[in-house]
Amino acid sequence: MANSLGRHVLAEIYGCSFDILNDREKVEALMVNAALEAGAEVREVVFHKFSPQGVSGVVVISESHLAIHTWPEIGYAAVDVFTCGDSVNPWDACNYLTDHFEAGHMTATEMKRGIVEDPKEAVNI
C-alpha cells in the first residue's frame, strides 16, 4: 500500500469580497488564521500588495505552507495548502478561507505528494 508524505489542496475560490481580497492586512490575517484553524504551527509570513489591486503571500508552517494570489477585480483567489504529516487538515484551511472571503463557491483538487511504497521510507514529521 502506498503512503504519501503530504497532501496538497489547490483551491479556486470565486465570488469573494473585493474589499477583503484587496487588503493585504486582512488577507494576511485570514491566511494565518486559516493555518491555525487547520492545526498548523506558523513559522514565517510574507505578503505583498500589488498596484492597482491584488495580494500575494505565503504562510510557512512547520508542516509546509499556504500560498495565495488574489484578483479582487474579479472576486477570485487562487490558494494552495500543502501539509505534511497527519496532524493538519488542508481542507479546514480552505473552508475557513472560503467562508471568510465571503465567497460564492470553491472548487478544489487534492494531490498526494511524496508517494512512497514502503511506509518505512516515509519520514515521520
CSV table of C-alpha atoms in Angstrom, one decimal:
chain,number,residue,atom,x,y,z
A,1,MET,CA,0.0,0.0,0.0
A,2,ALA,CA,1.4,3.4,-1.0
A,3,ASN,CA,1.6,6.2,1.5
A,4,SER,CA,2.2,9.9,1.0
A,5,LEU,CA,4.4,12.4,2.8
A,6,GLY,CA,1.8,15.2,2.3
A,7,ARG,CA,-1.5,16.5,1.0
A,8,HIS,CA,-1.6,19.4,-1.4
A,9,VAL,CA,-5.0,21.1,-2.0
A,10,LEU,CA,-5.3,23.6,-4.9
A,11,ALA,CA,-8.4,25.7,-4.3
A,12,GLU,CA,-10.2,28.0,-6.7
A,13,ILE,CA,-12.2,30.5,-4.6
A,14,TYR,CA,-14.8,32.5,-6.5
A,15,GLY,CA,-17.2,35.3,-5.8
A,16,CYS,CA,-15.1,36.8,-3.0
A,17,SER,CA,-15.4,40.3,-1.5
A,18,PHE,CA,-13.3,42.9,-3.4
A,19,ASP,CA,-12.5,44.8,-0.2
A,20,ILE,CA,-11.2,41.7,1.6
A,21,LEU,CA,-9.1,40.4,-1.3
A,22,ASN,CA,-7.5,43.8,-2.0
A,23,ASP,CA,-6.5,44.4,1.7
A,24,ARG,CA,-3.0,42.9,2.4
A,25,GLU,CA,-3.5,43.1,6.2
A,26,LYS,CA,-6.9,41.3,6.0
A,27,VAL,CA,-5.6,38.6,3.6
A,28,GLU,CA,-2.5,38.0,5.7
A,29,ALA,CA,-4.6,37.7,9.0
A,30,LEU,CA,-7.1,35.3,7.3
A,31,MET,CA,-4.3,33.1,5.9
A,32,VAL,CA,-2.6,32.9,9.3
A,33,ASN,CA,-5.9,32.2,11.0
A,34,ALA,CA,-6.7,29.5,8.3
A,35,ALA,CA,-3.4,27.8,9.1
A,36,LEU,CA,-4.1,27.9,12.8
A,37,GLU,CA,-7.7,26.7,12.2
A,38,ALA,CA,-6.2,23.7,10.4
A,39,GLY,CA,-4.0,22.9,13.4
A,40,ALA,CA,-0.7,24.1,11.8
A,41,GLU,CA,2.2,25.8,13.5
A,42,VAL,CA,3.0,29.1,11.8
A,43,ARG,CA,6.7,29.9,11.2
A,44,GLU,CA,7.1,32.8,8.7
A,45,VAL,CA,4.7,35.1,7.0
A,46,VAL,CA,5.4,37.2,3.8
A,47,PHE,CA,2.7,39.2,1.9
A,48,HIS,CA,2.8,41.8,-0.9
A,49,LYS,CA,0.1,44.3,-2.1
A,50,PHE,CA,0.1,45.0,-5.8
A,51,SER,CA,-1.0,48.2,-7.6
A,52,PRO,CA,-3.7,48.8,-8.6
A,53,GLN,CA,-5.0,45.7,-6.9
A,54,GLY,CA,-4.2,42.2,-5.7
A,55,VAL,CA,-2.3,40.5,-2.9
A,56,SER,CA,0.1,37.6,-2.9
A,57,GLY,CA,1.6,35.8,0.1
A,58,VAL,CA,2.9,32.8,1.8
A,59,VAL,CA,2.4,31.4,5.3
A,60,VAL,CA,5.2,29.0,6.1
A,61,ILE,CA,4.1,26.4,8.6
A,62,SER,CA,6.1,23.6,10.3
A,63,GLU,CA,4.0,21.2,8.2
A,64,SER,CA,4.8,23.0,4.8
A,65,HIS,CA,2.9,26.1,3.5
A,66,LEU,CA,-0.2,28.1,2.5
A,67,ALA,CA,0.1,30.4,-0.5
A,68,ILE,CA,-2.4,32.8,-2.2
A,69,HIS,CA,-2.7,35.2,-5.1
A,70,THR,CA,-5.8,37.3,-5.4
A,71,TRP,CA,-7.6,39.0,-8.2
A,72,PRO,CA,-10.0,41.3,-6.4
A,73,GLU,CA,-11.4,42.9,-9.6
A,74,ILE,CA,-13.0,39.5,-10.5
A,75,GLY,CA,-13.5,38.3,-6.9
A,76,TYR,CA,-11.1,35.3,-7.3
A,77,ALA,CA,-8.4,33.8,-5.1
A,78,ALA,CA,-6.0,31.0,-6.0
A,79,VAL,CA,-5.0,29.2,-2.9
A,80,ASP,CA,-2.7,26.2,-2.3
A,81,VAL,CA,-2.4,24.5,1.1
A,82,PHE,CA,0.4,21.9,1.4
A,83,THR,CA,0.6,19.9,4.6
A,84,CYS,CA,2.8,17.1,5.7
A,85,GLY,CA,2.0,14.5,8.3
A,86,ASP,CA,-1.3,13.7,9.7
A,87,SER,CA,-1.9,16.4,12.3
A,88,VAL,CA,-3.1,19.2,9.9
A,89,ASN,CA,-6.1,19.0,7.6
A,90,PRO,CA,-5.6,21.3,4.5
A,91,TRP,CA,-9.4,21.2,3.8
A,92,ASP,CA,-10.0,23.0,7.1
A,93,ALA,CA,-7.9,25.9,5.9
A,94,CYS,CA,-9.6,26.1,2.5
A,95,ASN,CA,-13.1,26.0,4.0
A,96,TYR,CA,-12.1,28.7,6.5
A,97,LEU,CA,-10.8,31.0,3.7
A,98,THR,CA,-13.9,30.4,1.6
A,99,ASP,CA,-16.1,31.4,4.5
A,100,HIS,CA,-14.1,34.5,5.5
A,101,PHE,CA,-13.5,35.7,1.9
A,102,GLU,CA,-17.3,35.8,1.7
A,103,ALA,CA,-17.0,33.6,-1.4
A,104,GLY,CA,-19.8,32.3,-3.6
A,105,HIS,CA,-18.1,29.0,-4.0
A,106,MET,CA,-14.9,27.0,-4.0
A,107,THR,CA,-13.7,24.2,-6.2
A,108,ALA,CA,-10.6,22.3,-5.2
A,109,THR,CA,-8.4,19.3,-6.0
A,110,GLU,CA,-6.2,17.3,-3.6
A,111,MET,CA,-2.9,15.7,-4.6
A,112,LYS,CA,-0.9,13.3,-2.6
A,113,ARG,CA,2.7,14.4,-2.5
A,114,GLY,CA,5.8,12.2,-2.0
A,115,ILE,CA,4.2,8.8,-2.7
A,116,VAL,CA,6.2,6.1,-1.1
A,117,GLU,CA,5.5,2.3,-1.5
A,118,ASP,CA,7.2,1.3,1.8
A,119,PRO,CA,5.9,3.2,4.9
A,120,LYS,CA,9.4,2.7,6.5
A,121,GLU,CA,10.7,5.0,3.7
A,122,ALA,CA,8.4,7.8,4.8
A,123,VAL,CA,9.8,10.4,7.1
A,124,ASN,CA,7.6,11.0,10.2
A,125,ILE,CA,7.0,14.7,10.5
